[in-house]
Amino acid sequence: MAATGSWVATGLGMGLWVYGWLGEKNPIAKMRFHDAGMVLVFSSIIVRVLIQDRAMTWFDWILVVVAPLFIAAALWRLKRTGGMTNSEDR
């Protein structure tokens, strides 16, 4: 169940990332779509690394250490840009 959910989150994250590049014109909204997609993708990668049946490799350890840094940075930026996507900002 966790593996399926992580793949769904990966798909949603990639969809947000692609929509940010192709569909959104407002730079702040574009950045917010990228950040939300990055949070979903990195979170789902961490879930898949932690539930795998084999021993963790050096690359898995790097992902487990680095991914939370990217997640925290994206969440911080999402919080900072929360009120900046109104229609008068476009």
PDB file of N, CA and C in Angstrom:
ATOM      1  N   MET A   1       0.819  -1.183   0.000  1.00  0.00           N
ATOM      2  CA  MET A   1       0.000   0.000   0.000  1.00  0.00           C
ATOM      3  C   MET A   1       0.876   1.266   0.000  1.00  0.00           C
ATOM      4  N   ALA A   2       1.944   1.271   0.800  1.00  0.00           N
ATOM      5  CA  ALA A   2       2.831   2.438   0.842  1.00  0.00           C
ATOM      6  C   ALA A   2       3.538   2.631  -0.492  1.00  0.00           C
ATOM      7  N   ALA A   3       3.912   1.533  -1.130  1.00  0.00           N
ATOM      8  CA  ALA A   3       4.598   1.641  -2.424  1.00  0.00           C
ATOM      9  C   ALA A   3       3.665   2.236  -3.473  1.00  0.00           C
ATOM     10  N   THR A   4       2.424   1.788  -3.489  1.00  0.00           N
ATOM     11  CA  THR A   4       1.455   2.330  -4.449  1.00  0.00           C
ATOM     12  C   THR A   4       1.217   3.812  -4.186  1.00  0.00           C
ATOM     13  N   GLY A   5       1.047   4.166  -2.919  1.00  0.00           N
ATOM     14  CA  GLY A   5       0.857   5.572  -2.571  1.00  0.00           C
ATOM     15  C   GLY A   5       2.043   6.435  -2.946  1.00  0.00           C
ATOM     16  N   SER A   6       3.244   5.875  -2.799  1.00  0.00           N
ATOM     17  CA  SER A   6       4.428   6.660  -3.157  1.00  0.00           C
ATOM     18  C   SER A   6       4.511   6.878  -4.662  1.00  0.00           C
ATOM     19  N   TRP A   7       4.094   5.886  -5.448  1.00  0.00           N
ATOM     20  CA  TRP A   7       4.093   6.074  -6.905  1.00  0.00           C
ATOM     21  C   TRP A   7       3.021   7.073  -7.329  1.00  0.00           C
ATOM     22  N   VAL A   8       1.876   7.069  -6.643  1.00  0.00           N
ATOM     23  CA  VAL A   8       0.832   8.063  -6.929  1.00  0.00           C
ATOM     24  C   VAL A   8       1.353   9.464  -6.601  1.00  0.00           C
ATOM     25  N   ALA A   9       2.015   9.604  -5.455  1.00  0.00           N
ATOM     26  CA  ALA A   9       2.584  10.903  -5.076  1.00  0.00           C
ATOM     27  C   ALA A   9       3.654  11.351  -6.066  1.00  0.00           C
ATOM     28  N   THR A  10       4.440  10.410  -6.573  1.00  0.00           N
ATOM     29  CA  THR A  10       5.445  10.750  -7.583  1.00  0.00           C
ATOM     30  C   THR A  10       4.775  11.276  -8.845  1.00  0.00           C
ATOM     31  N   GLY A  11       3.719  10.604  -9.277  1.00  0.00           N
ATOM     32  CA  GLY A  11       2.988  11.054 -10.463  1.00  0.00           C
ATOM     33  C   GLY A  11       2.381  12.430 -10.273  1.00  0.00           C
ATOM     34  N   LEU A  12       1.776  12.665  -9.111  1.00  0.00           N
ATOM     35  CA  LEU A  12       1.207  13.985  -8.834  1.00  0.00           C
ATOM     36  C   LEU A  12       2.298  15.057  -8.782  1.00  0.00           C
ATOM     37  N   GLY A  13       3.406  14.727  -8.147  1.00  0.00           N
ATOM     38  CA  GLY A  13       4.514  15.683  -8.069  1.00  0.00           C
ATOM     39  C   GLY A  13       5.074  16.029  -9.437  1.00  0.00           C
ATOM     40  N   MET A  14       5.256  15.018 -10.269  1.00  0.00           N
ATOM     41  CA  MET A  14       5.751  15.276 -11.626  1.00  0.00           C
ATOM     42  C   MET A  14       4.727  16.083 -12.424  1.00  0.00           C
ATOM     43  N   GLY A  15       3.439  15.791 -12.219  1.00  0.00           N
ATOM     44  CA  GLY A  15       2.395  16.564 -12.890  1.00  0.00           C
ATOM     45  C   GLY A  15       2.425  18.029 -12.491  1.00  0.00           C
ATOM     46  N   LEU A  16       2.597  18.301 -11.201  1.00  0.00           N
ATOM     47  CA  LEU A  16       2.704  19.689 -10.743  1.00  0.00           C
ATOM     48  C   LEU A  16       3.937  20.368 -11.321  1.00  0.00           C
ATOM     49  N   TRP A  17       5.028  19.637 -11.372  1.00  0.00           N
ATOM     50  CA  TRP A  17       6.268  20.186 -11.907  1.00  0.00           C
ATOM     51  C   TRP A  17       6.116  20.528 -13.393  1.00  0.00           C
ATOM     52  N   VAL A  18       5.527  19.613 -14.167  1.00  0.00           N
ATOM     53  CA  VAL A  18       5.324  19.851 -15.605  1.00  0.00           C
ATOM     54  C   VAL A  18       4.351  21.006 -15.821  1.00  0.00           C
ATOM     55  N   TYR A  19       3.255  21.045 -15.027  1.00  0.00           N
ATOM     56  CA  TYR A  19       2.308  22.148 -15.169  1.00  0.00           C
ATOM     57  C   TYR A  19       2.981  23.483 -14.835  1.00  0.00           C
ATOM     58  N   GLY A  20       3.856  23.480 -13.860  1.00  0.00           N
ATOM     59  CA  GLY A  20       4.585  24.707 -13.542  1.00  0.00           C
ATOM     60  C   GLY A  20       5.410  25.196 -14.715  1.00  0.00           C
ATOM     61  N   TRP A  21       6.013  24.283 -15.464  1.00  0.00           N
ATOM     62  CA  TRP A  21       6.821  24.673 -16.624  1.00  0.00           C
ATOM     63  C   TRP A  21       5.967  25.056 -17.819  1.00  0.00           C
ATOM     64  N   LEU A  22       4.907  24.303 -18.078  1.00  0.00           N
ATOM     65  CA  LEU A  22       4.165  24.484 -19.325  1.00  0.00           C
ATOM     66  C   LEU A  22       2.884  25.293 -19.189  1.00  0.00           C
ATOM     67  N   GLY A  23       2.228  25.264 -18.034  1.00  0.00           N
ATOM     68  CA  GLY A  23       0.907  25.856 -17.937  1.00  0.00           C
ATOM     69  C   GLY A  23       0.825  27.172 -17.208  1.00  0.00           C
ATOM     70  N   GLU A  24       1.721  27.442 -16.316  1.00  0.00           N
ATOM     71  CA  GLU A  24       1.625  28.631 -15.471  1.00  0.00           C
ATOM     72  C   GLU A  24       2.538  29.736 -15.993  1.00  0.00           C
ATOM     73  N   LYS A  25       2.005  30.951 -16.037  1.00  0.00           N
ATOM     74  CA  LYS A  25       2.785  32.094 -16.533  1.00  0.00           C
ATOM     75  C   LYS A  25       3.316  32.967 -15.400  1.00  0.00           C
ATOM     76  N   ASN A  26       2.608  33.025 -14.277  1.00  0.00           N
ATOM     77  CA  ASN A  26       3.035  33.830 -13.143  1.00  0.00           C
ATOM     78  C   ASN A  26       4.273  33.193 -12.516  1.00  0.00           C
ATOM     79  N   PRO A  27       5.383  33.925 -12.412  1.00  0.00           N
ATOM     80  CA  PRO A  27       6.624  33.322 -11.895  1.00  0.00           C
ATOM     81  C   PRO A  27       6.510  32.796 -10.463  1.00  0.00           C
ATOM     82  N   ILE A  28       5.768  33.493  -9.608  1.00  0.00           N
ATOM     83  CA  ILE A  28       5.619  33.030  -8.226  1.00  0.00           C
ATOM     84  C   ILE A  28       4.786  31.755  -8.190  1.00  0.00           C
ATOM     85  N   ALA A  29       3.699  31.724  -8.945  1.00  0.00           N
ATOM     86  CA  ALA A  29       2.869  30.517  -8.989  1.00  0.00           C
ATOM     87  C   ALA A  29       3.641  29.358  -9.605  1.00  0.00           C
ATOM     88  N   LYS A  30       4.447  29.655 -10.611  1.00  0.00           N
ATOM     89  CA  LYS A  30       5.283  28.619 -11.242  1.00  0.00           C
ATOM     90  C   LYS A  30       6.239  28.011 -10.218  1.00  0.00           C
ATOM     91  N   MET A  31       6.882  28.864  -9.424  1.00  0.00           N
ATOM     92  CA  MET A  31       7.797  28.384  -8.396  1.00  0.00           C
ATOM     93  C   MET A  31       7.056  27.558  -7.347  1.00  0.00           C
ATOM     94  N   ARG A  32       5.834  27.969  -7.001  1.00  0.00           N
ATOM     95  CA  ARG A  32       5.055  27.218  -6.012  1.00  0.00           C
ATOM     96  C   ARG A  32       4.666  25.846  -6.541  1.00  0.00           C
ATOM     97  N   PHE A  33       4.314  25.738  -7.819  1.00  0.00           N
ATOM     98  CA  PHE A  33       4.022  24.425  -8.406  1.00  0.00           C
ATOM     99  C   PHE A  33       5.267  23.541  -8.376  1.00  0.00           C
ATOM    100  N   HIS A  34       6.416  24.105  -8.709  1.00  0.00           N
ATOM    101  CA  HIS A  34       7.667  23.333  -8.672  1.00  0.00           C
ATOM    102  C   HIS A  34       7.980  22.871  -7.253  1.00  0.00           C
ATOM    103  N   ASP A  35       7.807  23.759  -6.282  1.00  0.00           N
ATOM    104  CA  ASP A  35       8.107  23.400  -4.898  1.00  0.00           C
ATOM    105  C   ASP A  35       7.166  22.318  -4.376  1.00  0.00           C
ATOM    106  N   ALA A  36       5.872  22.452  -4.667  1.00  0.00           N
ATOM    107  CA  ALA A  36       4.921  21.433  -4.217  1.00  0.00           C
ATOM    108  C   ALA A  36       5.220  20.087  -4.871  1.00  0.00           C
ATOM    109  N   GLY A  37       5.559  20.114  -6.151  1.00  0.00           N
ATOM    110  CA  GLY A  37       5.921  18.877  -6.836  1.00  0.00           C
ATOM    111  C   GLY A  37       7.180  18.263  -6.264  1.00  0.00           C
ATOM    112  N   MET A  38       8.154  19.102  -5.916  1.00  0.00           N
ATOM    113  CA  MET A  38       9.399  18.596  -5.349  1.00  0.00           C
ATOM    114  C   MET A  38       9.160  17.948  -3.990  1.00  0.00           C
ATOM    115  N   VAL A  39       8.295  18.535  -3.173  1.00  0.00           N
ATOM    116  CA  VAL A  39       7.977  17.939  -1.872  1.00  0.00           C
ATOM    117  C   VAL A  39       7.364  16.560  -2.064  1.00  0.00           C
ATOM    118  N   LEU A  40       6.419  16.439  -2.991  1.00  0.00           N
ATOM    119  CA  LEU A  40       5.784  15.136  -3.222  1.00  0.00           C
ATOM    120  C   LEU A  40       6.771  14.108  -3.761  1.00  0.00           C
ATOM    121  N   VAL A  41       7.583  14.493  -4.718  1.00  0.00           N
ATOM    122  CA  VAL A  41       8.520  13.541  -5.331  1.00  0.00           C
ATOM    123  C   VAL A  41       9.574  13.082  -4.326  1.00  0.00           C
ATOM    124  N   PHE A  42      10.195  14.005  -3.618  1.00  0.00           N
ATOM    125  CA  PHE A  42      11.234  13.611  -2.662  1.00  0.00           C
ATOM    126  C   PHE A  42      10.659  12.823  -1.490  1.00  0.00           C
ATOM    127  N   SER A  43       9.455  13.173  -1.045  1.00  0.00           N
ATOM    128  CA  SER A  43       8.826  12.401   0.030  1.00  0.00           C
ATOM    129  C   SER A  43       8.539  10.975  -0.414  1.00  0.00           C
ATOM    130  N   SER A  44       8.058  10.826  -1.628  1.00  0.00           N
ATOM    131  CA  SER A  44       7.762   9.474  -2.114  1.00  0.00           C
ATOM    132  C   SER A  44       9.040   8.668  -2.335  1.00  0.00           C
ATOM    133  N   ILE A  45      10.114   9.324  -2.732  1.00  0.00           N
ATOM    134  CA  ILE A  45      11.393   8.617  -2.872  1.00  0.00           C
ATOM    135  C   ILE A  45      11.874   8.120  -1.513  1.00  0.00           C
ATOM    136  N   ILE A  46      11.752   8.952  -0.486  1.00  0.00           N
ATOM    137  CA  ILE A  46      12.151   8.523   0.856  1.00  0.00           C
ATOM    138  C   ILE A  46      11.331   7.319   1.299  1.00  0.00           C
ATOM    139  N   VAL A  47      10.027   7.341   1.035  1.00  0.00           N
ATOM    140  CA  VAL A  47       9.177   6.203   1.412  1.00  0.00           C
ATOM    141  C   VAL A  47       9.645   4.941   0.708  1.00  0.00           C
ATOM    142  N   ARG A  48       9.904   5.034  -0.591  1.00  0.00           N
ATOM    143  CA  ARG A  48      10.337   3.836  -1.328  1.00  0.00           C
ATOM    144  C   ARG A  48      11.687   3.325  -0.848  1.00  0.00           C
ATOM    145  N   VAL A  49      12.590   4.222  -0.487  1.00  0.00           N
ATOM    146  CA  VAL A  49      13.897   3.790   0.027  1.00  0.00           C
ATOM    147  C   VAL A  49      13.725   3.079   1.368  1.00  0.00           C
ATOM    148  N   LEU A  50      12.876   3.605   2.223  1.00  0.00           N
ATOM    149  CA  LEU A  50      12.730   3.036   3.558  1.00  0.00           C
ATOM    150  C   LEU A  50      11.951   1.722   3.585  1.00  0.00           C
ATOM    151  N   ILE A  51      11.070   1.476   2.599  1.00  0.00           N
ATOM    152  CA  ILE A  51      10.287   0.232   2.625  1.00  0.00           C
ATOM    153  C   ILE A  51      10.878  -0.864   1.748  1.00  0.00           C
ATOM    154  N   GLN A  52      12.006  -0.617   1.129  1.00  0.00           N
ATOM    155  CA  GLN A  52      12.585  -1.635   0.249  1.00  0.00           C
ATOM    156  C   GLN A  52      13.051  -2.847   1.057  1.00  0.00           C
ATOM    157  N   ASP A  53      13.127  -3.992   0.393  1.00  0.00           N
ATOM    158  CA  ASP A  53      13.480  -5.249   1.052  1.00  0.00           C
ATOM    159  C   ASP A  53      14.984  -5.472   1.163  1.00  0.00           C
ATOM    160  N   ARG A  54      15.761  -4.772   0.391  1.00  0.00           N
ATOM    161  CA  ARG A  54      17.207  -5.003   0.402  1.00  0.00           C
ATOM    162  C   ARG A  54      17.893  -4.001   1.329  1.00  0.00           C
ATOM    163  N   ALA A  55      19.144  -4.248   1.592  1.00  0.00           N
ATOM    164  CA  ALA A  55      19.925  -3.334   2.433  1.00  0.00           C
ATOM    165  C   ALA A  55      20.141  -2.006   1.702  1.00  0.00           C
ATOM    166  N   MET A  56      20.242  -0.936   2.475  1.00  0.00           N
ATOM    167  CA  MET A  56      20.421   0.378   1.873  1.00  0.00           C
ATOM    168  C   MET A  56      21.844   0.531   1.343  1.00  0.00           C
ATOM    169  N   THR A  57      21.947   1.073   0.135  1.00  0.00           N
ATOM    170  CA  THR A  57      23.244   1.329  -0.488  1.00  0.00           C
ATOM    171  C   THR A  57      23.709   2.740  -0.125  1.00  0.00           C
ATOM    172  N   TRP A  58      24.902   3.104  -0.576  1.00  0.00           N
ATOM    173  CA  TRP A  58      25.411   4.448  -0.313  1.00  0.00           C
ATOM    174  C   TRP A  58      24.524   5.506  -0.954  1.00  0.00           C
ATOM    175  N   PHE A  59      23.956   5.196  -2.126  1.00  0.00           N
ATOM    176  CA  PHE A  59      23.074   6.146  -2.808  1.00  0.00           C
ATOM    177  C   PHE A  59      21.775   6.336  -2.027  1.00  0.00           C
ATOM    178  N   ASP A  60      21.245   5.248  -1.459  1.00  0.00           N
ATOM    179  CA  ASP A  60      20.047   5.347  -0.623  1.00  0.00           C
ATOM    180  C   ASP A  60      20.299   6.244   0.584  1.00  0.00           C
ATOM    181  N   TRP A  61      21.462   6.089   1.199  1.00  0.00           N
ATOM    182  CA  TRP A  61      21.803   6.918   2.348  1.00  0.00           C
ATOM    183  C   TRP A  61      21.909   8.391   1.955  1.00  0.00           C
ATOM    184  N   ILE A  62      22.481   8.666   0.804  1.00  0.00           N
ATOM    185  CA  ILE A  62      22.562  10.054   0.334  1.00  0.00           C
ATOM    186  C   ILE A  62      21.160  10.624   0.139  1.00  0.00           C
ATOM    187  N   LEU A  63      20.268   9.842  -0.462  1.00  0.00           N
ATOM    188  CA  LEU A  63      18.889  10.302  -0.646  1.00  0.00           C
ATOM    189  C   LEU A  63      18.201  10.571   0.687  1.00  0.00           C
ATOM    190  N   VAL A  64      18.392   9.691   1.650  1.00  0.00           N
ATOM    191  CA  VAL A  64      17.747   9.854   2.953  1.00  0.00           C
ATOM    192  C   VAL A  64      18.278  11.088   3.682  1.00  0.00           C
ATOM    193  N   VAL A  65      19.512  11.452   3.446  1.00  0.00           N
ATOM    194  CA  VAL A  65      20.090  12.627   4.107  1.00  0.00           C
ATOM    195  C   VAL A  65      19.761  13.915   3.354  1.00  0.00           C
ATOM    196  N   VAL A  66      19.834  13.889   2.036  1.00  0.00           N
ATOM    197  CA  VAL A  66      19.684  15.111   1.243  1.00  0.00           C
ATOM    198  C   VAL A  66      18.215  15.465   0.974  1.00  0.00           C
ATOM    199  N   ALA A  67      17.372  14.484   0.759  1.00  0.00           N
ATOM    200  CA  ALA A  67      15.971  14.753   0.410  1.00  0.00           C
ATOM    201  C   ALA A  67      15.252  15.610   1.451  1.00  0.00           C
ATOM    202  N   PRO A  68      15.405  15.357   2.755  1.00  0.00           N
ATOM    203  CA  PRO A  68      14.726  16.239   3.718  1.00  0.00           C
ATOM    204  C   PRO A  68      15.185  17.693   3.644  1.00  0.00           C
ATOM    205  N   LEU A  69      16.416  17.929   3.225  1.00  0.00           N
ATOM    206  CA  LEU A  69      16.883  19.309   3.063  1.00  0.00           C
ATOM    207  C   LEU A  69      16.125  20.006   1.936  1.00  0.00           C
ATOM    208  N   PHE A  70      15.935  19.300   0.815  1.00  0.00           N
ATOM    209  CA  PHE A  70      15.167  19.863  -0.291  1.00  0.00           C
ATOM    210  C   PHE A  70      13.701  20.048   0.095  1.00  0.00           C
ATOM    211  N   ILE A  71      13.154  19.093   0.832  1.00  0.00           N
ATOM    212  CA  ILE A  71      11.762  19.198   1.274  1.00  0.00           C
ATOM    213  C   ILE A  71      11.596  20.407   2.192  1.00  0.00           C
ATOM    214  N   ALA A  72      12.500  20.567   3.145  1.00  0.00           N
ATOM    215  CA  ALA A  72      12.418  21.704   4.067  1.00  0.00           C
ATOM    216  C   ALA A  72      12.552  23.034   3.327  1.00  0.00           C
ATOM    217  N   ALA A  73      13.465  23.108   2.375  1.00  0.00           N
ATOM    218  CA  ALA A  73      13.636  24.347   1.610  1.00  0.00           C
ATOM    219  C   ALA A  73      12.388  24.671   0.799  1.00  0.00           C
ATOM    220  N   ALA A  74      11.794  23.660   0.180  1.00  0.00           N
ATOM    221  CA  ALA A  74      10.589  23.887  -0.616  1.00  0.00           C
ATOM    222  C   ALA A  74       9.417  24.299   0.272  1.00  0.00           C
ATOM    223  N   LEU A  75       9.265  23.654   1.425  1.00  0.00           N
ATOM    224  CA  LEU A  75       8.182  24.036   2.339  1.00  0.00           C
ATOM    225  C   LEU A  75       8.383  25.449   2.873  1.00  0.00           C
ATOM    226  N   TRP A  76       9.622  25.825   3.155  1.00  0.00           N
ATOM    227  CA  TRP A  76       9.900  27.179   3.617  1.00  0.00           C
ATOM    228  C   TRP A  76       9.525  28.194   2.539  1.00  0.00           C
ATOM    229  N   ARG A  77       9.887  27.897   1.292  1.00  0.00           N
ATOM    230  CA  ARG A  77       9.574  28.816   0.196  1.00  0.00           C
ATOM    231  C   ARG A  77       8.077  28.871  -0.061  1.00  0.00           C
ATOM    232  N   LEU A  78       7.378  27.736   0.075  1.00  0.00           N
ATOM    233  CA  LEU A  78       5.924  27.739  -0.069  1.00  0.00           C
ATOM    234  C   LEU A  78       5.279  28.613   1.000  1.00  0.00           C
ATOM    235  N   LYS A  79       5.792  28.558   2.217  1.00  0.00           N
ATOM    236  CA  LYS A  79       5.254  29.383   3.292  1.00  0.00           C
ATOM    237  C   LYS A  79       5.519  30.860   3.021  1.00  0.00           C
ATOM    238  N   ARG A  80       6.707  31.185   2.560  1.00  0.00           N
ATOM    239  CA  ARG A  80       7.070  32.579   2.317  1.00  0.00           C
ATOM    240  C   ARG A  80       6.296  33.206   1.161  1.00  0.00           C
ATOM    241  N   THR A  81       5.900  32.415   0.175  1.00  0.00           N
ATOM    242  CA  THR A  81       5.213  32.952  -1.002  1.00  0.00           C
ATOM    243  C   THR A  81       3.716  32.683  -0.957  1.00  0.00           C
ATOM    244  N   GLY A  82       3.186  32.346   0.205  1.00  0.00           N
ATOM    245  CA  GLY A  82       1.784  31.957   0.335  1.00  0.00           C
ATOM    246  C   GLY A  82       0.783  32.995  -0.135  1.00  0.00           C
ATOM    247  N   GLY A  83       0.981  34.261   0.139  1.00  0.00           N
ATOM    248  CA  GLY A  83       0.015  35.284  -0.226  1.00  0.00           C
ATOM    249  C   GLY A  83       0.355  36.042  -1.486  1.00  0.00           C
ATOM    250  N   MET A  84       1.259  35.546  -2.292  1.00  0.00           N
ATOM    251  CA  MET A  84       1.744  36.301  -3.446  1.00  0.00           C
ATOM    252  C   MET A  84       1.156  35.868  -4.775  1.00  0.00           C
ATOM    253  N   THR A  85       0.159  35.029  -4.798  1.00  0.00           N
ATOM    254  CA  THR A  85      -0.356  34.543  -6.079  1.00  0.00           C
ATOM    255  C   THR A  85      -1.734  35.097  -6.386  1.00  0.00           C
ATOM    256  N   ASN A  86      -2.096  36.239  -5.822  1.00  0.00           N
ATOM    257  CA  ASN A  86      -3.387  36.856  -6.110  1.00  0.00           C
ATOM    258  C   ASN A  86      -3.415  37.379  -7.537  1.00  0.00           C
ATOM    259  N   SER A  87      -4.613  37.706  -8.013  1.00  0.00           N
ATOM    260  CA  SER A  87      -4.759  38.138  -9.402  1.00  0.00           C
ATOM    261  C   SER A  87      -4.030  39.457  -9.673  1.00  0.00           C
ATOM    262  N   GLU A  88      -3.892  40.336  -8.665  1.00  0.00           N
ATOM    263  CA  GLU A  88      -3.189  41.596  -8.915  1.00  0.00           C
ATOM    264  C   GLU A  88      -1.686  41.407  -9.055  1.00  0.00           C
ATOM    265  N   ASP A  89      -1.158  40.231  -8.696  1.00  0.00           N
ATOM    266  CA  ASP A  89       0.262  39.952  -8.863  1.00  0.00           C
ATOM    267  C   ASP A  89       0.595  39.430 -10.255  1.00  0.00           C
ATOM    268  N   ARG A  90      -0.383  39.140 -11.058  1.00  0.00           N
ATOM    269  CA  ARG A  90      -0.148  38.533 -12.374  1.00  0.00           C
ATOM    270  C   ARG A  90       0.099  39.565 -13.433  1.00  0.00           C
TER     271      ARG A  90
END
